[in-house]
Amino acid sequence: MRINKFISETGYCSRREADKLVESGRVTINGQTAVLGSQAVQGDQVLIDGKALVTGSQVVYIALNKPVGITSTTEAHIQGNIVDFIGHQERIFPIGRLDKDSEGLILLTNDGDIVNRILRAEGKHEKEYVVTVDRPITASFLTGMSSGVKILGGKTLPCEITRISEREFRIVLTEGKNRQIRRMCSAFGYEVRSLRRIRIMNIHLGALKTGQWRELSAQEKQELGAMLSYELQ
């Protein structure tokens, strides 16, 4: 199989990240420097930065209720990175991002293939949030938000939004632009006070407490796999 897929299936990183490792000359196969498109099979000696790539790791899928202040990155030099926060025995990485100053549901895995499939599905799968703003919500705000907002040189896709209370609303997005909800609210003169993600596709935050994580259930993995036409182990 292609070297990027071979690496991602060990849980080391995603295919995209594996391509970067290959392009920078950090990967060898049986002593030869790998290039994009190189093939590898079980039994080959694959090294990254001179260290053997460990195969056969347990595949894990985790749901975390991320606290405010934790950064959705695998970069070890960043204080408060999400990997150190969880401290899992497997080498895991987040699927997508959740801003440092936001909280709630984020998924992590060591399955590079599922990461690629979910990221490629951006614009198709739902993510649900509960948001508190700094002043009373108006009907015009709800209408404007749901119709699409001009930010970052483009217009956001139409979305579902409902008012929960005077200053709190629920919103369902099918895209993930940088700090999208905060930018959308700012376009109408609102400032976000708190933002919590409560659902990603079929995975719900539920009663999971802030800072806690859990393995996805067999049913959740089956449903997620069906959505992505991908069979999860």
Coordinates of C-alpha atoms in Angstrom, one line a residue:
M1 CA 0.0 0.0 0.0
R2 CA 1.1 3.6 -0.4
I3 CA 3.4 4.8 2.4
N4 CA 1.0 7.5 3.6
K5 CA -1.7 5.0 4.2
F6 CA 0.7 2.5 5.7
I7 CA 1.8 5.1 8.3
S8 CA -1.7 6.4 9.0
E9 CA -3.0 2.9 9.7
T10 CA -0.5 2.5 12.5
G11 CA -2.1 5.5 14.2
Y12 CA 1.1 7.6 14.0
C13 CA -0.6 10.4 12.1
S14 CA -3.1 11.2 9.3
R15 CA -2.3 10.6 5.6
R16 CA -1.8 14.3 5.1
E17 CA 0.7 14.6 7.9
A18 CA 2.4 11.4 6.6
D19 CA 2.8 13.0 3.2
K20 CA 4.6 16.0 4.9
L21 CA 6.9 13.6 6.7
V22 CA 7.7 11.9 3.4
E23 CA 8.3 15.1 1.5
S24 CA 10.7 16.3 4.2
G25 CA 12.8 13.1 3.8
R26 CA 12.1 11.8 7.3
V27 CA 10.8 8.4 6.2
T28 CA 12.7 5.4 5.0
I29 CA 11.6 2.0 3.8
N30 CA 14.1 -0.8 4.1
G31 CA 16.9 1.8 4.3
Q32 CA 15.8 3.8 1.3
T33 CA 14.4 7.3 1.6
A34 CA 10.7 7.2 0.8
V35 CA 9.0 9.5 -1.8
L36 CA 5.4 10.3 -2.3
G37 CA 3.7 7.2 -3.7
S38 CA 6.3 4.8 -2.3
Q39 CA 4.8 1.4 -1.4
A40 CA 5.2 -0.5 1.9
V41 CA 3.9 -3.8 3.1
Q42 CA 3.8 -5.6 6.5
G43 CA 7.3 -6.8 7.2
D44 CA 9.0 -3.8 5.7
Q45 CA 11.2 -1.8 8.0
V46 CA 9.7 1.7 8.0
L47 CA 11.6 4.3 10.0
I48 CA 10.5 7.9 10.8
D49 CA 13.4 10.1 11.9
G50 CA 15.4 6.9 12.3
K51 CA 13.0 5.3 14.7
A52 CA 11.0 2.2 13.8
L53 CA 7.3 2.7 13.1
V54 CA 5.3 0.7 15.7
T55 CA 2.5 -1.3 14.1
G56 CA -0.3 -3.2 15.6
S57 CA -1.4 -0.5 18.1
Q58 CA -5.0 -0.7 19.5
V59 CA -7.3 1.5 17.5
V60 CA -9.1 4.0 19.8
Y61 CA -11.9 6.5 19.3
I62 CA -12.4 9.0 22.1
A63 CA -15.0 11.7 22.9
L64 CA -13.6 14.4 25.2
N65 CA -15.5 17.3 26.9
K66 CA -12.7 19.8 26.3
P67 CA -12.3 22.5 28.9
V68 CA -11.6 26.2 28.0
G69 CA -7.9 26.7 27.9
I70 CA -6.9 23.4 26.3
T71 CA -5.5 23.7 22.7
S72 CA -6.6 21.2 20.0
T73 CA -3.1 20.4 18.9
T74 CA -0.6 17.6 19.0
E75 CA 2.4 20.0 19.3
A76 CA 4.2 19.0 22.4
H77 CA 5.8 22.4 23.0
I78 CA 2.4 24.1 23.3
Q79 CA 1.4 24.2 27.0
G80 CA -2.0 22.8 27.6
N81 CA -2.1 20.8 24.3
I82 CA -4.9 18.3 24.1
V83 CA -2.7 15.2 23.9
D84 CA -0.9 15.9 27.1
F85 CA -4.2 16.8 28.8
I86 CA -5.7 13.3 28.0
G87 CA -2.5 11.4 28.6
H88 CA -3.6 8.3 26.7
Q89 CA -1.2 5.4 26.2
E90 CA -1.8 5.4 22.5
R91 CA -0.5 8.2 20.2
I92 CA -3.8 10.0 19.4
F93 CA -4.7 13.2 17.6
P94 CA -7.8 15.4 17.5
I95 CA -10.3 15.2 14.6
G96 CA -10.7 18.8 13.6
R97 CA -10.4 21.7 16.1
L98 CA -12.2 23.4 18.9
D99 CA -11.0 26.9 19.8
K100 CA -8.9 27.3 23.0
D101 CA -11.5 29.6 24.5
S102 CA -14.4 27.2 23.6
E103 CA -15.4 24.0 25.4
G104 CA -17.3 20.8 24.7
L105 CA -17.2 17.8 22.4
I106 CA -14.1 16.9 20.4
L107 CA -13.2 13.5 19.0
L108 CA -9.7 12.0 19.1
T109 CA -8.3 8.8 17.5
N110 CA -5.2 7.1 16.4
D111 CA -6.9 6.1 13.1
G112 CA -5.5 8.3 10.4
D113 CA -8.0 7.1 7.8
I114 CA -11.1 8.1 9.8
V115 CA -9.6 11.6 10.3
N116 CA -9.2 12.0 6.6
R117 CA -12.7 10.9 5.9
I118 CA -14.3 13.2 8.4
L119 CA -12.2 16.2 7.3
R120 CA -13.1 15.5 3.7
A121 CA -16.8 15.4 4.7
E122 CA -16.6 19.0 5.9
G123 CA -19.7 20.9 4.7
K124 CA -21.7 17.7 4.9
H125 CA -21.8 16.6 8.6
E126 CA -23.5 18.5 11.4
K127 CA -21.9 20.1 14.5
E128 CA -24.2 21.5 17.2
Y129 CA -23.3 24.3 19.7
V130 CA -24.9 26.1 22.6
V131 CA -23.8 29.8 22.7
T132 CA -24.2 32.6 25.2
V133 CA -23.9 36.2 24.0
D134 CA -23.5 39.5 25.7
R135 CA -26.9 41.0 25.0
P136 CA -30.5 40.0 24.3
I137 CA -31.1 38.0 21.1
T138 CA -33.4 39.6 18.5
A139 CA -35.5 38.0 15.7
S140 CA -33.4 39.8 13.1
F141 CA -30.2 38.3 14.6
L142 CA -31.7 34.8 14.3
T143 CA -32.8 35.4 10.8
G144 CA -29.5 36.9 9.7
M145 CA -27.5 34.1 11.3
S146 CA -29.6 31.4 9.7
S147 CA -29.4 32.9 6.3
G148 CA -25.7 33.1 6.0
V149 CA -23.2 35.7 7.2
K150 CA -20.3 37.4 5.2
I151 CA -17.1 36.6 7.0
L152 CA -13.5 35.8 5.9
G153 CA -14.2 37.0 2.3
G154 CA -17.1 34.7 1.8
K155 CA -20.6 33.8 3.1
T156 CA -21.4 31.1 5.5
L157 CA -23.8 28.3 4.6
P158 CA -27.4 28.6 5.8
C159 CA -27.8 27.0 9.3
E160 CA -30.3 26.0 11.9
I161 CA -30.5 28.3 14.9
T162 CA -33.0 28.5 17.8
R163 CA -33.2 30.8 20.8
I164 CA -33.0 29.0 24.2
S165 CA -33.2 32.0 26.4
E166 CA -32.8 35.8 26.3
R167 CA -29.0 35.5 25.6
E168 CA -28.5 31.9 24.7
F169 CA -29.1 30.0 21.4
R170 CA -28.5 26.7 19.8
I171 CA -26.9 26.5 16.4
V172 CA -26.2 23.6 14.0
L173 CA -23.4 24.1 11.4
T174 CA -22.3 22.0 8.5
E175 CA -18.9 23.8 8.0
G176 CA -16.0 24.8 10.2
K177 CA -14.5 28.1 9.3
N178 CA -11.9 29.6 11.7
R179 CA -13.8 30.9 14.8
Q180 CA -16.9 30.9 12.7
I181 CA -19.6 31.4 15.3
R182 CA -17.7 34.2 17.0
R183 CA -17.2 35.9 13.7
M184 CA -20.8 35.5 12.7
C185 CA -22.0 36.9 16.0
S186 CA -19.5 39.8 15.7
A187 CA -21.0 40.7 12.3
F188 CA -24.2 41.6 14.1
G189 CA -22.6 43.4 17.0
Y190 CA -22.7 40.5 19.4
E191 CA -19.8 39.2 21.5
V192 CA -19.7 35.5 22.5
R193 CA -19.5 34.9 26.2
S194 CA -19.4 31.1 26.1
L195 CA -19.5 28.5 23.4
R196 CA -20.0 24.8 24.0
R197 CA -20.1 22.1 21.3
I198 CA -22.6 19.4 22.2
R199 CA -22.8 17.2 19.1
I200 CA -20.7 16.0 16.2
M201 CA -22.7 14.0 13.7
N202 CA -24.2 11.2 15.7
I203 CA -21.9 11.7 18.7
H204 CA -23.5 13.6 21.6
L205 CA -21.7 15.2 24.6
G206 CA -24.5 14.0 26.9
A207 CA -23.7 14.0 30.6
L208 CA -19.9 13.8 30.1
K209 CA -18.4 16.3 32.6
T210 CA -15.9 19.0 31.6
G211 CA -12.4 17.5 31.3
Q212 CA -13.6 13.9 31.1
W213 CA -13.4 11.6 28.1
R214 CA -14.8 8.2 27.1
E215 CA -14.4 5.6 24.4
L216 CA -17.1 5.7 21.7
S217 CA -19.6 2.9 22.0
A218 CA -19.9 0.1 19.5
Q219 CA -23.2 1.6 18.2
E220 CA -21.7 5.1 17.9
K221 CA -18.8 3.7 15.8
Q222 CA -21.1 1.7 13.7
E223 CA -23.3 4.7 13.0
L224 CA -20.3 6.9 12.4
G225 CA -18.9 4.4 10.0
A226 CA -22.2 4.2 8.1
M227 CA -22.2 7.9 7.7
L228 CA -18.7 7.9 6.2
S229 CA -19.2 4.6 4.4
Y230 CA -16.3 3.3 6.4
E231 CA -16.2 0.3 8.7
L232 CA -14.7 1.1 12.1
Q233 CA -12.9 -1.6 14.1

